[in-house]
Amino acid sequence: MIVIEGLRVVYRDVISVLHGVSVTLEDGQITTLLGANGAGKTTLLRTLSGVLRIYDGDVLEGSVKIEGQEVTRINPVKIARKFGIVYIVEERTVFPQLNVMENLKCAASSRRDKDVARDMDRVLALFPALKTRLHGKSGYMSGGEQQMLSIGNALMTKPKTMLLDEPSLGLAPILVREMFKILIRINEEEGIAMFLVEQNATAAMKVAHKGYVMENGRVVLEGTREELESNEDIREFYLGSGGEGKEKDYRQSKRYKRRKRWLG
Ligand SMILES: Nc1ncnc2c1ncn2[C@@H]1O[C@H](COP(=O)(O)OP(=O)(O)OP(=O)(O)O)[C@@H](O)[C@H]1O
Ligand SMILES: [Mg+2]
C-alpha cells in the first residue's frame, strides 16, 4: 500500500503546486487521477517516484509511505528497486536507436532472475503489434507503437506498481481502447497496481477501482468508481454528459502540446 499524506510541493523554492494532497493506493488496484491541465498530477507522480528533485522541486510538508516506510526524500533508483515502482512518463521513453527486442532486454538489465526471456514473450503476447516491428529502430515506430513499447519496457522491470502519466495521449481512439484493455489484463493477470493519470476520463473510470480528482493542487473529490461515476460534477465535467465543451478544450490543448513536441 502507498500512502501519501498532506503533501505540499514547490518548484524552485517559490512556485507552490501541491497544497496538502492525500492519496492512498491499494496493492493490486487501479487508481485513476483526473484533473485539468496544471492541476499538479504529474507533480504528484514525480514526488511519488522520487524524481521531483530533478525538476527543481521540493517537498515542504507531508509524507509518502510505501509499505509503511517513509520514502519522501529517497532517491528514485532506490524507490524503484526496493518497492518495484516504475514511472512511465508522458513523453514516450523507448531507446530510439534499439529495436524492440533490444529495448526489452535493456529494460530488464538490472534483473538477476532467469525469467527475462519468458517475460519478453509475455510482453509480445500482450502487444502483438510489436511483433511486426521487431527489427527496425524503435525511434521510427509510430507514437502508439512507442507507447506500447514503453509500457512493455516498464513491465520488463517486474514492477509491483506502475505510475502511468497519460498513456492514451495522442493515440487514435481504437488504440486507446486497445491500450486500456491491455492495462486491465496486466492488472488482473499480473496483479500489478496502477496509478493512472488521465485526461481521457471516461476510459480511465471504466478500468479503475477508485479515483481522485485534483484541481489547483488539491484533491477535490475521491471515491470508488461507482461513487465517482454517479457524481454530478464528474459527469458534467469529465464524463462528457453536458460538459463536452470542457473536455474538448483539454484535448485540444494537449494535441497542441504534442504537436509542438513533434515539431520541436
Ligand atoms: N519544473 C517545474 N518548474 C516550475 N513549475 C513547474 C515545473 N513543473 C511543473 N510546474 C508547474 O506546476 C503546475 C502543475 O504542473 P503539473 O505538470 O504537475 O500539472 P498536470 O496536472 O500534470 O498538468 P497537465 O495535465 O498539463 O499534464 C503547473 O502550473 C506547472 O506550470
Ligand atoms: Mg501532467
Short mmCIF file of N, CA and C and ligand atoms in Angstrom, two decimals, residues 11-12 15 17 35-43 46 55 90 166 199 254 257, ligand 1:
data_model
loop_
_atom_site.label_atom_id
_atom_site.label_comp_id
_atom_site.label_asym_id
_atom_site.label_seq_id
_atom_site.Cartn_x
_atom_site.Cartn_y
_atom_site.Cartn_z
N TYR A 11 8.15 24.20 -6.60
CA TYR A 11 9.26 24.21 -7.55
C TYR A 11 10.08 25.47 -7.30
N ARG A 12 11.35 25.35 -7.48
CA ARG A 12 12.28 26.49 -7.35
C ARG A 12 12.03 27.30 -6.08
N ILE A 15 7.42 28.36 -6.30
CA ILE A 15 6.20 28.07 -7.07
C ILE A 15 5.45 26.94 -6.38
N VAL A 17 2.79 24.25 -5.80
CA VAL A 17 2.00 23.48 -6.76
C VAL A 17 1.04 22.48 -6.09
N GLY A 35 -7.96 15.38 -13.64
CA GLY A 35 -7.80 16.80 -13.33
C GLY A 35 -7.35 17.56 -14.55
N ALA A 36 -7.66 18.86 -14.56
CA ALA A 36 -7.36 19.69 -15.71
C ALA A 36 -5.86 19.93 -15.84
N ASN A 37 -5.46 20.51 -16.95
CA ASN A 37 -4.06 20.87 -17.16
C ASN A 37 -3.58 21.76 -16.02
N GLY A 38 -2.40 21.44 -15.52
CA GLY A 38 -1.81 22.27 -14.49
C GLY A 38 -2.29 21.99 -13.08
N ALA A 39 -3.14 20.98 -12.91
CA ALA A 39 -3.68 20.68 -11.58
C ALA A 39 -2.61 20.15 -10.62
N GLY A 40 -1.56 19.56 -11.19
CA GLY A 40 -0.48 19.03 -10.34
C GLY A 40 -0.36 17.51 -10.39
N LYS A 41 -0.99 16.89 -11.37
CA LYS A 41 -0.99 15.43 -11.46
C LYS A 41 0.43 14.87 -11.69
N THR A 42 1.10 15.44 -12.67
CA THR A 42 2.45 14.97 -12.97
C THR A 42 3.38 15.23 -11.77
N THR A 43 3.18 16.35 -11.13
CA THR A 43 4.00 16.67 -9.95
C THR A 43 3.82 15.61 -8.86
N ARG A 46 5.80 12.64 -9.92
CA ARG A 46 7.24 12.91 -9.75
C ARG A 46 7.64 12.77 -8.29
N TYR A 55 13.56 18.05 -11.21
CA TYR A 55 12.81 19.17 -11.78
C TYR A 55 12.88 20.40 -10.89
N GLU A 90 5.10 10.93 -19.42
CA GLU A 90 4.21 11.32 -20.51
C GLU A 90 4.93 11.23 -21.86
N GLU A 166 -0.75 9.79 -18.37
CA GLU A 166 -1.49 9.97 -19.62
C GLU A 166 -1.06 9.02 -20.74
N GLN A 199 -6.47 12.26 -18.95
CA GLN A 199 -7.43 13.29 -19.37
C GLN A 199 -8.65 12.58 -19.95
N LYS A 254 -3.89 19.62 -25.30
CA LYS A 254 -2.93 18.52 -25.28
C LYS A 254 -2.35 18.27 -26.65
N LYS A 257 0.19 20.72 -27.48
CA LYS A 257 1.47 20.48 -26.83
C LYS A 257 2.25 19.40 -27.56
N1 LIG B 1 9.86 22.08 -13.20
C1 LIG B 1 8.90 23.00 -12.95
N2 LIG B 1 9.25 24.24 -12.53
C2 LIG B 1 8.30 25.15 -12.26
N3 LIG B 1 6.97 24.95 -12.35
C3 LIG B 1 6.57 23.75 -12.77
C4 LIG B 1 7.50 22.71 -13.10
N4 LIG B 1 6.81 21.63 -13.48
C5 LIG B 1 5.52 21.96 -13.40
N5 LIG B 1 5.35 23.23 -12.97
C6 LIG B 1 4.09 23.93 -12.73
O1 LIG B 1 3.34 23.21 -11.77
C7 LIG B 1 1.96 23.21 -12.08
C8 LIG B 1 1.44 21.79 -12.11
O2 LIG B 1 2.07 21.12 -13.18
P1 LIG B 1 1.86 19.57 -13.47
O3 LIG B 1 2.70 19.27 -14.65
O4 LIG B 1 2.08 18.80 -12.24
O5 LIG B 1 0.31 19.53 -13.84
P2 LIG B 1 -0.55 18.41 -14.57
O6 LIG B 1 -1.79 18.24 -13.78
O7 LIG B 1 0.28 17.21 -14.82
O8 LIG B 1 -0.91 19.11 -15.94
P3 LIG B 1 -1.07 18.50 -17.43
O9 LIG B 1 -2.46 17.93 -17.48
O10 LIG B 1 -0.93 19.68 -18.32
O11 LIG B 1 -0.01 17.48 -17.65
C9 LIG B 1 1.82 23.95 -13.39
O12 LIG B 1 1.41 25.26 -13.11
C10 LIG B 1 3.21 23.94 -13.97
O13 LIG B 1 3.46 25.08 -14.73
#
